[in-house]
Coordinates of C-alpha atoms in Angstrom, one line a residue:
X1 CA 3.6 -13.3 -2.0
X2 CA 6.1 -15.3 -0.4
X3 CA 6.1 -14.7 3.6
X4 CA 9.9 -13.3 5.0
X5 CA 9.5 -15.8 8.3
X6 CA 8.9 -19.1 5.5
X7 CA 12.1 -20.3 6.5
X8 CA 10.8 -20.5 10.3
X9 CA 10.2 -24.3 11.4
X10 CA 6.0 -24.6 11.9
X11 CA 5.2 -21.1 10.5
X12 CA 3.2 -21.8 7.5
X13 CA -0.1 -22.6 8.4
X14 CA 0.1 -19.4 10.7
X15 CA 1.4 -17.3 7.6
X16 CA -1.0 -19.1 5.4
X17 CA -3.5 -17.5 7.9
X18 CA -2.1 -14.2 7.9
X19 CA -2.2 -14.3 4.2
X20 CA -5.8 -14.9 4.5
X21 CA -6.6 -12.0 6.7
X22 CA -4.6 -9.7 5.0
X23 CA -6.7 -10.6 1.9
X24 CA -9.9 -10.4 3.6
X25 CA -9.1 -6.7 4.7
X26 CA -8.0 -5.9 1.5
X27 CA -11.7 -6.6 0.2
X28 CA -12.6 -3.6 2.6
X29 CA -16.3 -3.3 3.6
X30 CA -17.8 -5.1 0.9
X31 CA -15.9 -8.6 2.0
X32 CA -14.2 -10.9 -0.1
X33 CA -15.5 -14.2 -1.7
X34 CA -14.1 -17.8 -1.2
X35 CA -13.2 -18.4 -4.5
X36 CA -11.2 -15.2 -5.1
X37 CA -9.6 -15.9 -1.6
X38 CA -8.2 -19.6 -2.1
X39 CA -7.0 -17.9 -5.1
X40 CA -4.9 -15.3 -4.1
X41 CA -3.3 -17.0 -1.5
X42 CA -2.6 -19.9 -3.4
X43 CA -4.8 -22.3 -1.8
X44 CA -7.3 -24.8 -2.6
X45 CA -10.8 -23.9 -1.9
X46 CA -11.0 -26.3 1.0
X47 CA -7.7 -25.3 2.6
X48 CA -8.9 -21.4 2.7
X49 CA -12.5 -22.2 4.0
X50 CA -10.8 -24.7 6.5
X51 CA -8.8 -21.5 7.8
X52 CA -11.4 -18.9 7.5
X53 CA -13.9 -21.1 9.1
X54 CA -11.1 -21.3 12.3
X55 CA -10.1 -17.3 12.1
X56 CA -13.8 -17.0 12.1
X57 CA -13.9 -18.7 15.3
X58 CA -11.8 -17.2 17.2
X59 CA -13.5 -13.4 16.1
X60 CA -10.8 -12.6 13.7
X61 CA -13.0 -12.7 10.0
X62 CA -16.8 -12.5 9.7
X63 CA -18.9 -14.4 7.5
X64 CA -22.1 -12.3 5.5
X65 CA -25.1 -14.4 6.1
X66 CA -26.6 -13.1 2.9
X67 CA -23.7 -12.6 0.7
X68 CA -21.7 -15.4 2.3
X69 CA -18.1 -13.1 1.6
X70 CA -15.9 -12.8 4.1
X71 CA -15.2 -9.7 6.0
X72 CA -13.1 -8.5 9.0
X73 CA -14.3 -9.7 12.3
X74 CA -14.8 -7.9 15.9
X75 CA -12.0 -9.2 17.1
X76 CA -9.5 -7.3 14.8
X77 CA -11.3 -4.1 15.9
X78 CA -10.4 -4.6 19.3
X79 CA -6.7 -6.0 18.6
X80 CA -6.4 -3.2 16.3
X81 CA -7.4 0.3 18.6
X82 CA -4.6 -1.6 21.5
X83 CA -2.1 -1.5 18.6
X84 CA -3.1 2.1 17.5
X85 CA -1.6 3.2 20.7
X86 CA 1.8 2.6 19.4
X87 CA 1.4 2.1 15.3
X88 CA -1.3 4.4 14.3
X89 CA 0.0 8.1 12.8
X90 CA -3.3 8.3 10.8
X91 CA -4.2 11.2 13.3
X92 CA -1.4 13.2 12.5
X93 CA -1.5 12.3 8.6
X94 CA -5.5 13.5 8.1
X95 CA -5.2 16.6 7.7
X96 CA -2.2 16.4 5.5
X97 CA -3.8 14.0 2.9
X98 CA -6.8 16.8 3.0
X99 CA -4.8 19.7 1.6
X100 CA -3.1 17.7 -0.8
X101 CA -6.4 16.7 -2.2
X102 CA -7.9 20.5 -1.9
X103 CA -4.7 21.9 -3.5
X104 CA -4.4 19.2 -6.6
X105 CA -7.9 18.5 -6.7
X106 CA -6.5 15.1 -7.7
X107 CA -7.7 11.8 -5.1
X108 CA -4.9 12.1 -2.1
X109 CA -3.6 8.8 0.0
X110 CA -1.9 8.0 2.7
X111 CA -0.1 4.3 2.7
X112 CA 2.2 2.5 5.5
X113 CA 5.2 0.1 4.4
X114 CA 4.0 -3.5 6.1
X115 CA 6.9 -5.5 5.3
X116 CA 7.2 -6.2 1.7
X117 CA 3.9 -4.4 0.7
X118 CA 1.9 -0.9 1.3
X119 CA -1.5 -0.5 2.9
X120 CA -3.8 2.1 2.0
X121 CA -4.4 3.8 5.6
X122 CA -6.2 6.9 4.4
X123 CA -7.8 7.9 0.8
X124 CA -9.4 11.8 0.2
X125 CA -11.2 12.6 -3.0
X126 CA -10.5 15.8 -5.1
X127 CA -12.8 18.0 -6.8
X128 CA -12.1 16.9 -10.1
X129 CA -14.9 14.7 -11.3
X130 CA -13.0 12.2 -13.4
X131 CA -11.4 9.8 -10.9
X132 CA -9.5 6.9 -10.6
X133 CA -9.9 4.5 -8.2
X134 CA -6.8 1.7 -8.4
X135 CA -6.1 2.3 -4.7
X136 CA -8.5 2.6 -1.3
X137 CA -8.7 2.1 2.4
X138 CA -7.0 -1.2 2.9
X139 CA -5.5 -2.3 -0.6
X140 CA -2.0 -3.9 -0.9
X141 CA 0.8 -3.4 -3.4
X142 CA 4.2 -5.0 -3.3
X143 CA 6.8 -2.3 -2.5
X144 CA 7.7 -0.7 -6.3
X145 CA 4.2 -1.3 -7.9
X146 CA 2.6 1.6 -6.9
X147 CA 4.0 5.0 -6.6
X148 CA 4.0 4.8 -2.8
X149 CA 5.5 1.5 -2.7
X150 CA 8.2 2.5 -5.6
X151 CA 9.1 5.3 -3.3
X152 CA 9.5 4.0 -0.1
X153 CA 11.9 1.3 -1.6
X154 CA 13.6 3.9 -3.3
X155 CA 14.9 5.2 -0.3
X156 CA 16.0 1.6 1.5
X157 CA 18.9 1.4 1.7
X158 CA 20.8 -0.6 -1.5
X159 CA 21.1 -4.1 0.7
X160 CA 17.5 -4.2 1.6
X161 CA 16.2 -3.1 -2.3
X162 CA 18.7 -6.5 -3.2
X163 CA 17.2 -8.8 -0.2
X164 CA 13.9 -7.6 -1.5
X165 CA 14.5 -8.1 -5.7
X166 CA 15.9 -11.6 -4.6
X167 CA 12.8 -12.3 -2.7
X168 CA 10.2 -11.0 -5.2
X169 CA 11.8 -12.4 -8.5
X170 CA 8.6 -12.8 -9.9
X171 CA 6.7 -8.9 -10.0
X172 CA 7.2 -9.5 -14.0
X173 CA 5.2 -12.1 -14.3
X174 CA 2.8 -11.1 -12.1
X175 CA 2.5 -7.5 -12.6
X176 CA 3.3 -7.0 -16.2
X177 CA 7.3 -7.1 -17.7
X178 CA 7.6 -3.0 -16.8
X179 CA 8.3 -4.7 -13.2
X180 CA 11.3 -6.5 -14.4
X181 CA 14.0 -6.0 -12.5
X182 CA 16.4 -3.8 -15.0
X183 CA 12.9 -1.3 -15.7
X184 CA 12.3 -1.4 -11.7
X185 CA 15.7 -0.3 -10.8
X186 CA 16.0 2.1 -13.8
X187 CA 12.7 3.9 -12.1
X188 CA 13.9 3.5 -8.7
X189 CA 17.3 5.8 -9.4
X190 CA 15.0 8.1 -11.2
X191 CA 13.0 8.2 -7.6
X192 CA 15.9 8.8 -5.7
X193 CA 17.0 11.8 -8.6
X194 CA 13.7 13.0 -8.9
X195 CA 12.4 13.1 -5.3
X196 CA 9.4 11.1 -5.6
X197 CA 8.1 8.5 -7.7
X198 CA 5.6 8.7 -11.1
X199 CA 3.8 5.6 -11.6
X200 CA 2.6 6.0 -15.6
X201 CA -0.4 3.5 -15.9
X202 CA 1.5 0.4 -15.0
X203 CA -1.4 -0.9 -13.1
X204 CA -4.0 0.6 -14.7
X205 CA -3.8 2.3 -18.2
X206 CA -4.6 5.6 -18.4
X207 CA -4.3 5.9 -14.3
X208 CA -1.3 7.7 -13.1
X209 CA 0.1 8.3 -9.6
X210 CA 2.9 9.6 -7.8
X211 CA 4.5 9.0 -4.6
X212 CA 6.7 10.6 -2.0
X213 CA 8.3 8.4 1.0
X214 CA 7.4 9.9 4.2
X215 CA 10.3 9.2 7.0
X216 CA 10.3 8.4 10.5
X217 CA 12.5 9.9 13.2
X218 CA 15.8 7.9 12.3
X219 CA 14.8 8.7 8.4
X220 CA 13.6 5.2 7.4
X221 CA 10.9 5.6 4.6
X222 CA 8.2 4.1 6.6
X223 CA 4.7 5.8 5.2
X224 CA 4.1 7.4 1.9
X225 CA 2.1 9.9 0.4
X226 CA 0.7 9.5 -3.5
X227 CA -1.4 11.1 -5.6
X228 CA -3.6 9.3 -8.6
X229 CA -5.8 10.9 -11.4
X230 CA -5.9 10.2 -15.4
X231 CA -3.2 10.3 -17.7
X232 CA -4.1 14.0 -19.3
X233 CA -3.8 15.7 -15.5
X234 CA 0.1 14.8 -15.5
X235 CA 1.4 16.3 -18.3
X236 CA 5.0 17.3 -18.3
X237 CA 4.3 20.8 -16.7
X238 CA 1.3 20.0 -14.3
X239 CA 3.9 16.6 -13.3
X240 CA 6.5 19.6 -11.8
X241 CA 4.2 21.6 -10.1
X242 CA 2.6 18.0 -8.3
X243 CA 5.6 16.8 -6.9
X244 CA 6.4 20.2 -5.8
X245 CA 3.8 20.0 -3.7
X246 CA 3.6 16.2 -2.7
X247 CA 7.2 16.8 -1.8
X248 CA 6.4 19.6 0.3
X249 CA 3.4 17.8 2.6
X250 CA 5.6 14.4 3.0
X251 CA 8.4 16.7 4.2
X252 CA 5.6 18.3 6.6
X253 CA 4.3 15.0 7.6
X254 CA 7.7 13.4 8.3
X255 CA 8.7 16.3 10.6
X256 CA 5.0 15.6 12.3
X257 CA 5.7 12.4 12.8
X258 CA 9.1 12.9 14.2
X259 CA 8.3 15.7 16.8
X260 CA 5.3 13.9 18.0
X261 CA 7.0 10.5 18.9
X262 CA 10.5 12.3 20.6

Protein backbone atom coordinates (compact mmCIF):
# COMPACT_ATOMS: atom_id res chain seq x y z
CA UNK A 1 0.00 0.00 0.00
CA UNK A 2 1.38 3.13 -1.01
CA UNK A 3 2.29 5.49 2.21
CA UNK A 4 0.24 9.19 2.13
CA UNK A 5 3.61 11.05 3.47
CA UNK A 6 5.74 9.18 0.17
CA UNK A 7 6.07 12.44 -1.28
CA UNK A 8 8.03 13.70 2.05
CA UNK A 9 11.89 14.22 1.38
CA UNK A 10 13.81 11.14 3.55
CA UNK A 11 10.52 9.37 4.63
CA UNK A 12 10.85 6.02 3.08
CA UNK A 13 13.00 3.98 4.89
CA UNK A 14 10.91 5.21 8.10
CA UNK A 15 7.61 4.24 6.17
CA UNK A 16 9.24 1.20 4.85
CA UNK A 17 9.57 0.47 8.65
CA UNK A 18 6.24 1.32 9.59
CA UNK A 19 5.05 -0.92 6.86
CA UNK A 20 6.91 -3.58 8.52
CA UNK A 21 5.38 -3.16 11.92
CA UNK A 22 2.18 -2.75 10.84
CA UNK A 23 2.62 -6.21 9.17
CA UNK A 24 4.12 -7.74 12.01
CA UNK A 25 1.03 -6.82 14.25
CA UNK A 26 -1.22 -7.86 11.77
CA UNK A 27 0.29 -11.62 12.21
CA UNK A 28 -1.22 -11.15 15.88
CA UNK A 29 0.23 -13.57 18.56
CA UNK A 30 1.30 -16.20 16.37
CA UNK A 31 4.08 -13.70 14.61
CA UNK A 32 4.80 -13.38 11.14
CA UNK A 33 7.61 -15.05 9.01
CA UNK A 34 10.40 -13.30 6.95
CA UNK A 35 9.46 -14.49 3.90
CA UNK A 36 5.81 -13.54 4.01
CA UNK A 37 7.04 -10.11 5.37
CA UNK A 38 9.60 -8.95 2.54
CA UNK A 39 6.63 -9.97 0.65
CA UNK A 40 4.00 -7.83 1.59
CA UNK A 41 5.82 -4.93 1.96
CA UNK A 42 7.44 -5.21 -1.12
CA UNK A 43 10.87 -5.76 -0.16
CA UNK A 44 13.60 -8.08 -0.70
CA UNK A 45 14.37 -10.49 1.93
CA UNK A 46 17.48 -8.77 3.02
CA UNK A 47 16.02 -5.21 3.05
CA UNK A 48 13.06 -6.54 5.56
CA UNK A 49 15.51 -8.58 7.92
CA UNK A 50 17.90 -5.51 7.71
CA UNK A 51 14.89 -3.43 9.23
CA UNK A 52 13.44 -5.92 11.52
CA UNK A 53 16.76 -6.74 12.82
CA UNK A 54 17.02 -2.62 13.73
CA UNK A 55 13.17 -2.32 15.05
CA UNK A 56 14.14 -5.28 16.96
CA UNK A 57 16.78 -3.40 18.50
CA UNK A 58 15.37 -0.66 19.62
CA UNK A 59 12.32 -3.03 21.45
CA UNK A 60 9.81 -2.36 18.82
CA UNK A 61 9.45 -6.28 17.09
CA UNK A 62 10.47 -9.55 18.87
CA UNK A 63 12.08 -12.39 17.26
CA UNK A 64 10.73 -16.31 18.44
CA UNK A 65 13.80 -18.17 19.21
CA UNK A 66 12.10 -21.40 18.29
CA UNK A 67 9.86 -20.36 15.48
CA UNK A 68 12.20 -17.59 14.35
CA UNK A 69 8.67 -15.30 13.20
CA UNK A 70 8.52 -12.05 14.10
CA UNK A 71 6.24 -10.64 16.66
CA UNK A 72 5.46 -7.40 18.42
CA UNK A 73 8.07 -6.30 20.83
CA UNK A 74 7.86 -4.70 24.55
CA UNK A 75 8.49 -1.66 23.45
CA UNK A 76 5.07 -1.15 21.48
CA UNK A 77 3.31 -2.27 24.75
CA UNK A 78 4.67 0.54 26.55
CA UNK A 79 4.29 3.25 23.60
CA UNK A 80 0.98 1.82 23.15
CA UNK A 81 -0.89 2.14 26.92
CA UNK A 82 0.74 6.23 26.84
CA UNK A 83 -1.17 6.46 23.49
CA UNK A 84 -4.33 4.75 24.94
CA UNK A 85 -4.80 7.69 27.08
CA UNK A 86 -5.83 9.71 24.18
CA UNK A 87 -6.72 7.02 21.21
CA UNK A 88 -8.07 4.10 22.82
CA UNK A 89 -12.29 3.95 22.85
CA UNK A 90 -12.02 0.07 23.14
CA UNK A 91 -13.35 0.60 26.75
CA UNK A 92 -16.35 2.17 25.79
CA UNK A 93 -16.91 -0.13 22.58
CA UNK A 94 -16.69 -3.80 24.68
CA UNK A 95 -19.65 -4.02 25.80
CA UNK A 96 -21.25 -2.94 22.60
CA UNK A 97 -19.52 -5.53 20.36
CA UNK A 98 -20.87 -8.14 23.23
CA UNK A 99 -24.55 -7.56 22.61
CA UNK A 100 -24.28 -7.41 19.08
CA UNK A 101 -22.74 -10.88 19.13
CA UNK A 102 -25.36 -12.15 21.91
CA UNK A 103 -28.26 -10.74 19.90
CA UNK A 104 -27.05 -12.04 16.17
CA UNK A 105 -25.34 -14.86 17.41
CA UNK A 106 -23.22 -14.02 14.40
CA UNK A 107 -19.04 -13.16 15.28
CA UNK A 108 -19.19 -9.16 16.24
CA UNK A 109 -16.01 -6.53 15.58
CA UNK A 110 -15.02 -3.57 16.41
CA UNK A 111 -12.42 -1.76 13.74
CA UNK A 112 -10.71 1.86 13.74
CA UNK A 113 -10.00 3.82 10.40
CA UNK A 114 -5.84 4.21 10.47
CA UNK A 115 -5.46 6.26 7.57
CA UNK A 116 -6.18 4.39 4.42
CA UNK A 117 -6.87 1.04 6.13
CA UNK A 118 -9.08 -0.51 9.22
CA UNK A 119 -7.64 -2.36 12.21
CA UNK A 120 -9.50 -4.94 13.92
CA UNK A 121 -9.48 -3.53 17.65
CA UNK A 122 -11.96 -5.92 19.10
CA UNK A 123 -13.53 -9.37 17.77
CA UNK A 124 -16.53 -11.37 19.99
CA UNK A 125 -17.73 -14.77 18.89
CA UNK A 126 -21.48 -15.81 18.57
CA UNK A 127 -23.19 -18.84 19.48
CA UNK A 128 -23.63 -20.08 16.23
CA UNK A 129 -21.08 -22.88 15.58
CA UNK A 130 -20.28 -22.33 11.99
CA UNK A 131 -17.95 -19.34 11.91
CA UNK A 132 -15.92 -17.38 9.76
CA UNK A 133 -12.89 -16.12 10.60
CA UNK A 134 -11.58 -13.48 7.55
CA UNK A 135 -11.08 -10.81 10.21
CA UNK A 136 -9.39 -10.77 14.01
CA UNK A 137 -7.64 -8.65 16.60
CA UNK A 138 -5.15 -6.72 14.61
CA UNK A 139 -5.91 -7.46 10.73
CA UNK A 140 -5.91 -4.66 8.04
CA UNK A 141 -8.15 -3.95 5.10
CA UNK A 142 -7.85 -1.04 2.79
CA UNK A 143 -10.87 1.31 3.41
CA UNK A 144 -13.88 -0.35 0.90
CA UNK A 145 -12.67 -4.05 1.23
CA UNK A 146 -14.35 -5.08 4.10
CA UNK A 147 -17.62 -4.03 5.26
CA UNK A 148 -16.15 -1.75 7.95
CA UNK A 149 -13.81 -0.22 5.78
CA UNK A 150 -16.54 0.16 2.80
CA UNK A 151 -18.60 1.96 5.37
CA UNK A 152 -16.49 4.35 6.90
CA UNK A 153 -15.48 5.60 3.29
CA UNK A 154 -18.93 5.74 2.51
CA UNK A 155 -19.49 8.44 4.69
CA UNK A 156 -16.16 10.65 3.76
CA UNK A 157 -16.86 13.15 2.45
CA UNK A 158 -16.83 12.97 -1.76
CA UNK A 159 -13.19 14.81 -1.99
CA UNK A 160 -11.51 12.44 0.33
CA UNK A 161 -13.38 9.05 -1.34
CA UNK A 162 -11.60 10.85 -4.84
CA UNK A 163 -8.08 11.53 -3.05
CA UNK A 164 -8.40 8.08 -1.80
CA UNK A 165 -9.58 6.17 -5.47
CA UNK A 166 -6.63 8.21 -7.02
CA UNK A 167 -4.31 6.93 -4.45
CA UNK A 168 -5.37 3.29 -4.42
CA UNK A 169 -5.88 2.70 -8.33
CA UNK A 170 -4.92 -0.71 -7.93
CA UNK A 171 -7.64 -2.59 -5.27
CA UNK A 172 -8.65 -4.53 -8.68
CA UNK A 173 -5.79 -6.04 -9.13
CA UNK A 174 -5.08 -6.76 -5.91
CA UNK A 175 -8.27 -7.63 -4.39
CA UNK A 176 -10.28 -9.15 -7.23
CA UNK A 177 -12.11 -6.86 -10.29
CA UNK A 178 -15.42 -6.44 -7.81
CA UNK A 179 -12.95 -3.59 -6.28
CA UNK A 180 -12.90 -1.75 -9.52
CA UNK A 181 -13.57 1.48 -9.17
CA UNK A 182 -17.18 1.77 -11.08
CA UNK A 183 -18.42 -1.64 -8.75
CA UNK A 184 -16.70 0.18 -5.53
CA UNK A 185 -18.54 3.43 -6.01
CA UNK A 186 -21.76 1.65 -7.19
CA UNK A 187 -21.63 -0.24 -3.49
CA UNK A 188 -20.54 2.79 -1.78
CA UNK A 189 -23.99 4.89 -2.83
CA UNK A 190 -25.80 1.82 -1.86
CA UNK A 191 -23.94 2.28 1.76
CA UNK A 192 -24.87 5.69 2.00
CA UNK A 193 -28.84 4.66 0.80
CA UNK A 194 -28.79 1.71 2.79
CA UNK A 195 -27.23 2.72 6.09
CA UNK A 196 -24.56 0.39 6.37
CA UNK A 197 -22.57 -1.73 4.18
CA UNK A 198 -23.04 -5.71 2.95
CA UNK A 199 -19.85 -7.23 2.01
CA UNK A 200 -21.15 -10.51 -0.14
CA UNK A 201 -17.97 -12.93 -0.15
CA UNK A 202 -15.68 -10.54 -1.83
CA UNK A 203 -12.85 -11.66 0.32
CA UNK A 204 -13.79 -14.79 1.04
CA UNK A 205 -16.52 -16.82 -0.78
CA UNK A 206 -19.19 -17.96 1.10
CA UNK A 207 -18.15 -15.29 4.04
CA UNK A 208 -20.41 -12.39 4.36
CA UNK A 209 -20.20 -9.18 6.55
CA UNK A 210 -21.70 -6.00 7.13
CA UNK A 211 -20.63 -2.85 8.44
CA UNK A 212 -21.85 0.38 10.04
CA UNK A 213 -19.51 3.59 10.44
CA UNK A 214 -19.44 4.63 13.92
CA UNK A 215 -18.90 8.70 14.23
CA UNK A 216 -16.99 10.82 16.42
CA UNK A 217 -18.12 13.99 18.01
CA UNK A 218 -17.82 16.30 14.76
CA UNK A 219 -19.48 13.13 12.86
CA UNK A 220 -16.39 11.89 10.96
CA UNK A 221 -16.74 8.08 10.44
CA UNK A 222 -13.76 7.19 12.51
CA UNK A 223 -14.54 3.42 13.98
CA UNK A 224 -16.88 0.79 12.59
CA UNK A 225 -18.89 -1.89 13.69
CA UNK A 226 -19.37 -5.26 11.35
CA UNK A 227 -20.72 -8.31 11.57
CA UNK A 228 -19.45 -11.71 9.52
CA UNK A 229 -21.05 -15.24 9.38
CA UNK A 230 -21.70 -17.66 6.09
CA UNK A 231 -23.54 -16.80 3.15
CA UNK A 232 -26.99 -18.84 4.21
CA UNK A 233 -27.33 -16.46 7.71
CA UNK A 234 -27.92 -13.31 5.36
CA UNK A 235 -30.64 -14.01 3.39
CA UNK A 236 -32.71 -11.23 2.16
CA UNK A 237 -35.04 -11.18 5.36
CA UNK A 238 -32.43 -12.07 8.17
CA UNK A 239 -30.06 -9.15 6.03
CA UNK A 240 -33.01 -6.35 7.28
CA UNK A 241 -33.41 -7.43 10.61
CA UNK A 242 -29.07 -7.36 10.95
CA UNK A 243 -28.62 -3.97 10.02
CA UNK A 244 -31.45 -2.99 11.98
CA UNK A 245 -29.68 -3.85 14.77
CA UNK A 246 -25.96 -3.08 13.71
CA UNK A 247 -27.41 0.30 13.00
CA UNK A 248 -28.82 0.62 16.22
CA UNK A 249 -25.46 -0.25 18.44
CA UNK A 250 -23.15 2.06 16.01
CA UNK A 251 -25.69 4.76 16.68
CA UNK A 252 -25.29 3.83 20.57
CA UNK A 253 -21.61 3.68 20.33
CA UNK A 254 -21.19 6.98 18.47
CA UNK A 255 -23.21 8.87 21.04
CA UNK A 256 -20.78 6.98 23.75
CA UNK A 257 -18.09 8.09 22.19
CA UNK A 258 -19.20 11.59 21.88
CA UNK A 259 -20.43 12.24 25.49
CA UNK A 260 -17.40 10.68 26.89
CA UNK A 261 -14.71 12.94 25.14
CA UNK A 262 -16.96 16.52 25.56
Amino acid sequence: MESIAAGIPGAQSIARAAHLLRLVTAGGAEGAALHDLARDAGLSRSTAHRLLTALKAEGLVDRDADSTRWMPGPELFLMGSVAATRYDVTGLARDIVRSLAVKTEESAFFSARRADETVCLLREEGAFPIRSFVLSEGVRFPLGVASAGLAILAFLPDHDVDTYLERHPDLDSTWGGTHGERPLRTRLAETKERGYAINPGLIVEGSWGIGAAVFDRAGRPEWALSLTGVEFRFGPDRMAQLGRTLLAHAHELSARIANARR
